[in-house]
Structures are given as C-alpha cells and as structure tokens.
PDB file of C-alpha atoms in Angstrom:
ATOM      1  CA  ASP A   1       3.171   3.564  19.098  1.00 68.00           C
ATOM      2  CA  VAL A   2       0.846   4.828  16.394  1.00 68.00           C
ATOM      3  CA  LYS A   3      -1.894   7.128  17.504  1.00 89.00           C
ATOM      4  CA  VAL A   4      -5.239   8.379  16.322  1.00 96.00           C
ATOM      5  CA  THR A   5      -6.679  10.669  18.958  1.00 96.00           C
ATOM      6  CA  GLN A   6     -10.248  11.909  19.120  1.00 96.00           C
ATOM      7  CA  SER A   7     -10.808  15.025  21.181  1.00 91.00           C
ATOM      8  CA  SER A   8     -13.595  13.674  23.401  1.00 93.00           C
ATOM      9  CA  ARG A   9     -14.773  10.258  24.618  1.00 94.00           C
ATOM     10  CA  TYR A  10     -18.232  11.490  25.569  1.00 96.00           C
ATOM     11  CA  LEU A  11     -20.215  14.553  24.480  1.00 97.00           C
ATOM     12  CA  VAL A  12     -23.718  15.760  25.290  1.00 98.00           C
ATOM     13  CA  LYS A  13     -25.108  18.506  23.071  1.00 97.00           C
ATOM     14  CA  ARG A  14     -28.467  20.192  22.603  1.00 98.00           C
ATOM     15  CA  THR A  15     -30.583  20.007  19.481  1.00 98.00           C
ATOM     16  CA  GLY A  16     -29.628  22.743  17.038  1.00 97.00           C
ATOM     17  CA  GLU A  17     -26.096  23.245  18.366  1.00 97.00           C
ATOM     18  CA  LYS A  18     -23.109  23.262  16.024  1.00 97.00           C
ATOM     19  CA  VAL A  19     -20.837  20.402  17.082  1.00 97.00           C
ATOM     20  CA  PHE A  20     -17.171  19.878  16.268  1.00 97.00           C
ATOM     21  CA  LEU A  21     -15.487  16.485  16.560  1.00 98.00           C
ATOM     22  CA  GLU A  22     -11.730  16.586  16.197  1.00 97.00           C
ATOM     23  CA  CYS A  23      -9.339  13.844  15.165  1.00 97.00           C
ATOM     24  CA  VAL A  24      -5.543  13.963  15.059  1.00 97.00           C
ATOM     25  CA  GLN A  25      -3.126  11.315  13.747  1.00 97.00           C
ATOM     26  CA  ASP A  26       0.634  11.180  14.131  1.00 95.00           C
ATOM     27  CA  MET A  27       1.480   8.741  11.324  1.00 92.00           C
ATOM     28  CA  ASP A  28       1.677  11.176   8.394  1.00 92.00           C
ATOM     29  CA  HIS A  29      -1.160   9.283   6.703  1.00 93.00           C
ATOM     30  CA  GLU A  30      -2.763  10.707   3.583  1.00 92.00           C
ATOM     31  CA  ASN A  31      -6.212   9.228   4.166  1.00 93.00           C
ATOM     32  CA  MET A  32      -8.562   9.996   7.029  1.00 96.00           C
ATOM     33  CA  PHE A  33     -12.127   8.864   7.619  1.00 96.00           C
ATOM     34  CA  TRP A  34     -15.161   9.564   9.773  1.00 97.00           C
ATOM     35  CA  TYR A  35     -17.613   6.748  10.509  1.00 97.00           C
ATOM     36  CA  ARG A  36     -20.630   6.449  12.704  1.00 97.00           C
ATOM     37  CA  GLN A  37     -21.561   3.176  14.345  1.00 96.00           C
ATOM     38  CA  ASP A  38     -25.086   2.264  15.384  1.00 94.00           C
ATOM     39  CA  PRO A  39     -26.496  -1.019  16.713  1.00 89.00           C
ATOM     40  CA  GLY A  40     -27.764  -3.161  13.879  1.00 85.00           C
ATOM     41  CA  LEU A  41     -26.359  -0.823  11.204  1.00 87.00           C
ATOM     42  CA  GLY A  42     -22.627  -1.379  11.656  1.00 88.00           C
ATOM     43  CA  LEU A  43     -20.053   1.197  10.580  1.00 93.00           C
ATOM     44  CA  ARG A  44     -21.186   3.689   7.991  1.00 94.00           C
ATOM     45  CA  LEU A  45     -18.842   6.076   6.248  1.00 93.00           C
ATOM     46  CA  ILE A  46     -19.740   9.747   6.591  1.00 96.00           C
ATOM     47  CA  TYR A  47     -16.828  11.481   4.840  1.00 96.00           C
ATOM     48  CA  PHE A  48     -13.242  10.773   3.977  1.00 93.00           C
ATOM     49  CA  SER A  49     -10.244  12.814   2.931  1.00 95.00           C
ATOM     50  CA  TYR A  50      -7.333  11.635   0.789  1.00 91.00           C
ATOM     51  CA  ASP A  51      -5.265  14.804   1.060  1.00 91.00           C
ATOM     52  CA  VAL A  52      -5.183  18.209   2.719  1.00 92.00           C
ATOM     53  CA  LYS A  53      -8.239  20.244   1.731  1.00 89.00           C
ATOM     54  CA  MET A  54      -9.610  17.285  -0.244  1.00 92.00           C
ATOM     55  CA  LYS A  55     -12.768  15.511   0.844  1.00 93.00           C
ATOM     56  CA  GLU A  56     -15.302  13.093  -0.528  1.00 93.00           C
ATOM     57  CA  LYS A  57     -18.750  12.159   0.638  1.00 94.00           C
ATOM     58  CA  GLY A  58     -19.268   8.734   2.060  1.00 92.00           C
ATOM     59  CA  ASP A  59     -22.534   6.863   2.323  1.00 91.00           C
ATOM     60  CA  ILE A  60     -24.344   9.136   4.797  1.00 96.00           C
ATOM     61  CA  PRO A  61     -23.014  12.735   4.490  1.00 97.00           C
ATOM     62  CA  GLU A  62     -26.330  14.513   5.063  1.00 97.00           C
ATOM     63  CA  GLY A  63     -26.226  16.831   8.068  1.00 96.00           C
ATOM     64  CA  TYR A  64     -22.416  16.691   8.300  1.00 98.00           C
ATOM     65  CA  SER A  65     -19.455  18.561   6.900  1.00 97.00           C
ATOM     66  CA  VAL A  66     -15.701  18.120   7.324  1.00 97.00           C
ATOM     67  CA  SER A  67     -12.540  20.153   7.348  1.00 97.00           C
ATOM     68  CA  ARG A  68      -8.958  19.134   6.686  1.00 97.00           C
ATOM     69  CA  GLU A  69      -6.675  22.153   6.803  1.00 95.00           C
ATOM     70  CA  LYS A  70      -3.623  20.198   7.977  1.00 96.00           C
ATOM     71  CA  LYS A  71      -2.561  16.662   7.131  1.00 95.00           C
ATOM     72  CA  GLU A  72      -2.737  15.418  10.699  1.00 96.00           C
ATOM     73  CA  ARG A  73      -6.155  16.811  11.584  1.00 97.00           C
ATOM     74  CA  PHE A  74      -9.620  15.908  10.287  1.00 97.00           C
ATOM     75  CA  SER A  75     -12.666  17.559  11.798  1.00 97.00           C
ATOM     76  CA  LEU A  76     -16.282  16.460  11.580  1.00 98.00           C
ATOM     77  CA  ILE A  77     -18.893  19.187  11.923  1.00 98.00           C
ATOM     78  CA  LEU A  78     -22.553  18.721  12.723  1.00 97.00           C
ATOM     79  CA  GLU A  79     -24.051  21.929  11.401  1.00 94.00           C
ATOM     80  CA  SER A  80     -27.231  21.722  13.499  1.00 97.00           C
ATOM     81  CA  ALA A  81     -27.271  18.699  15.758  1.00 98.00           C
ATOM     82  CA  SER A  82     -30.377  16.538  15.795  1.00 98.00           C
ATOM     83  CA  THR A  83     -31.388  13.629  18.014  1.00 98.00           C
ATOM     84  CA  ASN A  84     -30.938  11.167  15.143  1.00 97.00           C
ATOM     85  CA  GLN A  85     -27.241  12.046  15.151  1.00 98.00           C
ATOM     86  CA  THR A  86     -26.845  10.464  18.582  1.00 98.00           C
ATOM     87  CA  SER A  87     -24.259   7.792  17.877  1.00 97.00           C
ATOM     88  CA  MET A  88     -20.712   6.528  18.306  1.00 97.00           C
ATOM     89  CA  TYR A  89     -18.358   8.417  15.989  1.00 98.00           C
ATOM     90  CA  LEU A  90     -15.108   6.804  14.924  1.00 97.00           C
ATOM     91  CA  CYS A  91     -12.167   8.441  13.179  1.00 97.00           C
ATOM     92  CA  ALA A  92      -9.590   6.424  11.226  1.00 96.00           C
ATOM     93  CA  SER A  93      -6.439   7.076   9.268  1.00 95.00           C
ATOM     94  CA  LYS A  94      -4.413   4.981   6.851  1.00 92.00           C
ATOM     95  CA  GLY A  95      -1.485   5.323   4.475  1.00 87.00           C
ATOM     96  CA  ALA A  96      -1.562   4.449   0.783  1.00 79.00           C
ATOM     97  CA  ASN A  97      -1.432   0.691   1.349  1.00 76.00           C
ATOM     98  CA  THR A  98      -1.152   0.325   5.111  1.00 85.00           C
ATOM     99  CA  GLU A  99      -3.393  -0.759   7.921  1.00 90.00           C
ATOM    100  CA  ALA A 100      -6.176   1.525   9.028  1.00 93.00           C
ATOM    101  CA  PHE A 101      -5.917   2.774  12.603  1.00 95.00           C
ATOM    102  CA  PHE A 102      -8.877   3.963  14.612  1.00 96.00           C
ATOM    103  CA  GLY A 103      -9.329   6.405  17.441  1.00 96.00           C
ATOM    104  CA  GLN A 104     -11.040   5.492  20.692  1.00 95.00           C
ATOM    105  CA  GLY A 105     -14.420   6.783  19.549  1.00 96.00           C
ATOM    106  CA  THR A 106     -16.673   9.644  20.650  1.00 97.00           C
ATOM    107  CA  ARG A 107     -20.051   8.800  22.105  1.00 97.00           C
ATOM    108  CA  LEU A 108     -22.265  11.754  21.153  1.00 98.00           C
ATOM    109  CA  THR A 109     -25.673  12.231  22.713  1.00 98.00           C
ATOM    110  CA  VAL A 110     -27.952  14.940  21.331  1.00 98.00           C
ATOM    111  CA  VAL A 111     -30.782  15.924  23.669  1.00 97.00           C
TER     112      VAL A 111
ATOM    113  CA  LYS B   1     -21.074  -1.671  -4.400  1.00 83.00           C
ATOM    114  CA  GLN B   2     -18.993  -3.923  -2.187  1.00 89.00           C
ATOM    115  CA  GLU B   3     -21.053  -5.976   0.290  1.00 92.00           C
ATOM    116  CA  VAL B   4     -19.288  -7.624   3.229  1.00 95.00           C
ATOM    117  CA  THR B   5     -20.959 -10.360   5.261  1.00 96.00           C
ATOM    118  CA  GLN B   6     -19.827 -11.971   8.489  1.00 96.00           C
ATOM    119  CA  ILE B   7     -21.338 -15.220   9.675  1.00 92.00           C
ATOM    120  CA  PRO B   8     -22.158 -16.098  12.384  1.00 91.00           C
ATOM    121  CA  ALA B   9     -23.310 -12.886  14.048  1.00 93.00           C
ATOM    122  CA  ALA B  10     -22.504 -14.336  17.478  1.00 95.00           C
ATOM    123  CA  LEU B  11     -20.478 -17.227  18.780  1.00 95.00           C
ATOM    124  CA  SER B  12     -20.016 -18.706  22.272  1.00 96.00           C
ATOM    125  CA  VAL B  13     -17.282 -21.248  22.980  1.00 96.00           C
ATOM    126  CA  PRO B  14     -15.601 -22.759  26.049  1.00 97.00           C
ATOM    127  CA  GLU B  15     -12.111 -21.613  26.894  1.00 97.00           C
ATOM    128  CA  GLY B  16      -9.421 -23.474  24.970  1.00 97.00           C
ATOM    129  CA  GLU B  17     -11.490 -24.119  21.878  1.00 97.00           C
ATOM    130  CA  ASN B  18     -10.289 -22.772  18.525  1.00 97.00           C
ATOM    131  CA  LEU B  19     -12.332 -19.961  16.970  1.00 96.00           C
ATOM    132  CA  VAL B  20     -13.192 -19.746  13.280  1.00 96.00           C
ATOM    133  CA  LEU B  21     -14.671 -16.469  12.037  1.00 97.00           C
ATOM    134  CA  ASN B  22     -15.836 -16.003   8.469  1.00 97.00           C
ATOM    135  CA  CYS B  23     -15.947 -12.975   6.195  1.00 97.00           C
ATOM    136  CA  SER B  24     -17.242 -12.908   2.621  1.00 98.00           C
ATOM    137  CA  PHE B  25     -17.274 -10.083   0.084  1.00 97.00           C
ATOM    138  CA  THR B  26     -19.011  -9.671  -3.259  1.00 96.00           C
ATOM    139  CA  ASP B  27     -16.388  -7.826  -5.343  1.00 92.00           C
ATOM    140  CA  SER B  28     -13.099  -9.707  -5.614  1.00 91.00           C
ATOM    141  CA  ALA B  29     -11.230  -6.632  -6.933  1.00 90.00           C
ATOM    142  CA  ILE B  30      -9.855  -5.703  -3.534  1.00 92.00           C
ATOM    143  CA  TYR B  31      -6.557  -4.129  -2.512  1.00 91.00           C
ATOM    144  CA  ASN B  32      -6.446  -5.647   0.952  1.00 93.00           C
ATOM    145  CA  LEU B  33      -8.521  -7.016   3.803  1.00 96.00           C
ATOM    146  CA  GLN B  34      -8.154  -6.130   7.452  1.00 96.00           C
ATOM    147  CA  TRP B  35      -9.415  -7.791  10.620  1.00 98.00           C
ATOM    148  CA  PHE B  36     -10.255  -5.700  13.681  1.00 97.00           C
ATOM    149  CA  ARG B  37     -11.263  -6.312  17.249  1.00 97.00           C
ATOM    150  CA  GLN B  38     -13.702  -4.030  19.092  1.00 97.00           C
ATOM    151  CA  ASP B  39     -14.371  -4.099  22.823  1.00 95.00           C
ATOM    152  CA  PRO B  40     -17.703  -2.664  24.063  1.00 92.00           C
ATOM    153  CA  GLY B  41     -17.794   1.132  23.883  1.00 90.00           C
ATOM    154  CA  LYS B  42     -14.300   1.352  22.421  1.00 91.00           C
ATOM    155  CA  GLY B  43     -12.684   2.007  19.067  1.00 93.00           C
ATOM    156  CA  LEU B  44     -11.381  -0.640  16.676  1.00 95.00           C
ATOM    157  CA  THR B  45      -8.012  -2.318  17.167  1.00 95.00           C
ATOM    158  CA  SER B  46      -6.244  -3.633  14.086  1.00 95.00           C
ATOM    159  CA  LEU B  47      -5.374  -7.331  14.249  1.00 97.00           C
ATOM    160  CA  LEU B  48      -4.130  -8.340  10.814  1.00 96.00           C
ATOM    161  CA  LEU B  49      -3.845  -6.861   7.340  1.00 95.00           C
ATOM    162  CA  ILE B  50      -3.707  -9.158   4.310  1.00 95.00           C
ATOM    163  CA  GLN B  51      -2.693  -7.693   0.967  1.00 92.00           C
ATOM    164  CA  SER B  52      -4.551  -8.943  -2.112  1.00 92.00           C
ATOM    165  CA  SER B  53      -1.424 -10.822  -3.267  1.00 93.00           C
ATOM    166  CA  GLN B  54      -1.151 -12.757   0.019  1.00 95.00           C
ATOM    167  CA  ARG B  55      -2.883 -15.976   0.984  1.00 96.00           C
ATOM    168  CA  GLU B  56      -2.498 -15.677   4.737  1.00 96.00           C
ATOM    169  CA  GLN B  57      -1.091 -13.630   7.578  1.00 96.00           C
ATOM    170  CA  THR B  58      -0.178 -14.717  11.102  1.00 96.00           C
ATOM    171  CA  SER B  59       0.309 -12.951  14.408  1.00 95.00           C
ATOM    172  CA  GLY B  60       0.699 -15.029  17.554  1.00 96.00           C
ATOM    173  CA  ARG B  61      -2.452 -17.126  18.054  1.00 97.00           C
ATOM    174  CA  LEU B  62      -4.166 -15.384  15.131  1.00 97.00           C
ATOM    175  CA  ASN B  63      -4.101 -16.565  11.546  1.00 97.00           C
ATOM    176  CA  ALA B  64      -6.085 -15.025   8.717  1.00 97.00           C
ATOM    177  CA  SER B  65      -6.489 -16.518   5.266  1.00 97.00           C
ATOM    178  CA  LEU B  66      -7.659 -14.861   2.083  1.00 97.00           C
ATOM    179  CA  ASP B  67      -9.177 -16.455  -1.001  1.00 96.00           C
ATOM    180  CA  LYS B  68      -9.766 -13.479  -3.242  1.00 93.00           C
ATOM    181  CA  SER B  69     -11.252 -15.405  -6.151  1.00 92.00           C
ATOM    182  CA  SER B  70     -14.019 -16.842  -3.999  1.00 95.00           C
ATOM    183  CA  GLY B  71     -14.461 -13.650  -1.975  1.00 96.00           C
ATOM    184  CA  ARG B  72     -13.661 -15.161   1.420  1.00 97.00           C
ATOM    185  CA  SER B  73     -11.442 -14.623   4.414  1.00 98.00           C
ATOM    186  CA  THR B  74     -11.255 -16.635   7.608  1.00 97.00           C
ATOM    187  CA  LEU B  75      -9.810 -15.579  10.958  1.00 97.00           C
ATOM    188  CA  TYR B  76      -8.594 -18.416  13.168  1.00 97.00           C
ATOM    189  CA  ILE B  77      -7.897 -17.831  16.854  1.00 97.00           C
ATOM    190  CA  ALA B  78      -6.138 -20.751  18.497  1.00 97.00           C
ATOM    191  CA  ALA B  79      -6.736 -21.855  22.079  1.00 97.00           C
ATOM    192  CA  SER B  80      -9.285 -19.157  22.903  1.00 97.00           C
ATOM    193  CA  GLN B  81      -9.183 -17.293  26.218  1.00 97.00           C
ATOM    194  CA  PRO B  82     -11.834 -15.242  28.048  1.00 97.00           C
ATOM    195  CA  GLY B  83      -9.843 -12.134  27.076  1.00 97.00           C
ATOM    196  CA  ASP B  84     -10.613 -12.902  23.422  1.00 97.00           C
ATOM    197  CA  SER B  85     -14.268 -12.028  24.067  1.00 98.00           C
ATOM    198  CA  ALA B  86     -15.048  -9.080  21.779  1.00 98.00           C
ATOM    199  CA  THR B  87     -16.614  -8.221  18.448  1.00 97.00           C
ATOM    200  CA  TYR B  88     -14.467  -9.030  15.424  1.00 98.00           C
ATOM    201  CA  LEU B  89     -14.941  -7.067  12.202  1.00 97.00           C
ATOM    202  CA  CYS B  90     -13.469  -7.511   8.768  1.00 97.00           C
ATOM    203  CA  ALA B  91     -13.058  -4.686   6.282  1.00 96.00           C
ATOM    204  CA  VAL B  92     -12.074  -4.734   2.615  1.00 94.00           C
ATOM    205  CA  ARG B  93     -10.480  -1.914   0.693  1.00 91.00           C
ATOM    206  CA  THR B  94     -11.442  -1.463  -2.928  1.00 83.00           C
ATOM    207  CA  ASN B  95     -10.001   1.008  -5.408  1.00 71.00           C
ATOM    208  CA  ASP B  96     -11.469   4.216  -4.035  1.00 68.00           C
ATOM    209  CA  TYR B  97      -9.673   4.395  -0.667  1.00 75.00           C
ATOM    210  CA  LYS B  98     -12.794   3.331   1.158  1.00 81.00           C
ATOM    211  CA  LEU B  99     -13.119   0.471   3.599  1.00 89.00           C
ATOM    212  CA  SER B 100     -16.296  -1.592   3.505  1.00 91.00           C
ATOM    213  CA  PHE B 101     -17.092  -3.267   6.813  1.00 94.00           C
ATOM    214  CA  GLY B 102     -18.971  -6.362   7.786  1.00 94.00           C
ATOM    215  CA  ALA B 103     -21.425  -6.199  10.683  1.00 94.00           C
ATOM    216  CA  GLY B 104     -19.095  -8.215  12.909  1.00 95.00           C
ATOM    217  CA  THR B 105     -19.108 -11.444  14.880  1.00 97.00           C
ATOM    218  CA  THR B 106     -19.528 -11.121  18.636  1.00 97.00           C
ATOM    219  CA  VAL B 107     -17.462 -13.755  20.420  1.00 98.00           C
ATOM    220  CA  THR B 108     -17.925 -14.943  24.001  1.00 97.00           C
ATOM    221  CA  VAL B 109     -15.324 -17.272  25.475  1.00 97.00           C
ATOM    222  CA  ARG B 110     -16.644 -18.999  28.596  1.00 97.00           C
ATOM    223  CA  ALA B 111     -14.188 -19.718  31.403  1.00 94.00           C
TER     224      ALA B 111
END
C-alpha cells in the first residue's frame, strides 16, 4: 500500500516560532509538493520539488521555504510563523506520469 | 495559467441516485486529469487518473470521462450510497509538473 506520511496531524505553534512540517513517501517518486488548503480558496501550491535538492516556487511561497535532502523526504519550513499561516497543509508525491498521492494533512494553528 | 472549475459547488441526492460531477479546464494541453475524494479534515484520496490519450477510466461504481478538446471531464458515481458523501476534487497536470485543482463539489447522499 502506497504511503505518504506527514509527521503530525495537529500542531499548535506560537507567533514567531520556526515550524517544520515533514513529509515522507515510500514510492520512490521524483516529484513532491506542499499545498495549503483554506475554506473558499481551495488548494494552493506553496512549493514543489522535482528532484533531490531541486525546488520551485508555487503560487504562494512567501513566508515558506523547503528542503529536500533525500528523495523520500520533503520538508516545509515556516521561518517565522504568523497567524495568517493557520491552515491545513497537505503534502503530495507523484511519479513522472503516475497518480498523485496525498498525506493525511497537518492542521496547523498559529496563536 | 490553467483555471479549473467544478460545478456545482454542492449537491444533495437521495440514496440510490446516480451522481454526475463536472470539471472544466481552460488549457487543453494537459498530460492527465485526476479525480480525488476528500473527507472532512482529512487528506485527499485518489479515485481515478485519466491520461490525456484516454477517453474514460472506470473503477467499480466510478466512471470518469475526458474530452480534452472541449476542456471537460465528468465523474459518474452509480447508485450512490451515504458513504459517498464527501468533497470531490479534480486536478489537471500541465507540462510543468504542477497540478491545478478545482474548488471541489461537496456531495451529500441522503439515506
């Protein structure tokens, strides 16, 4: 059974904290993605990576960075968390021409 | 930029009725189209992937069609059940690895 695993289901962080969201896939996929999902705005792409150490900005990269040191792991970093980054964060992976698979999501609340 | 639209935004049907969900996209130069299901507070579950060269794809009670030239896909769910209640999203992949998502159709199947 294919798996995309996000490190936390729920997180509560304080404003100004540095936050790490981790995602691991076991399908040897080249491509990995971070989205955020907000009511009324749908899924918006933050960053994606098409290879180890390679990354590209998505539609809303401001306030975020990413790291992909190994093929199976893609990390999303909130450099200084703010309340407007309270959201559901979804990680996905896909092969060159395969389905995309999503993790279970991380509900982040910044207080 | 690829724009993906799903109409209607919400749908309520009695159990046993067939469901018809629509997805339209503005740029017909797609690699594939994928349908997902999302339960409240959860990640996305892949339902069907249709490659750009295919006209339809079937899995159990689900059938998805693709008309690339007119920029449309339709997801049919036969003999709906209360367990089919969820939000259904379509996503198209264009030539830059990215997936562009529609806002989703929220389905309620009444027992």
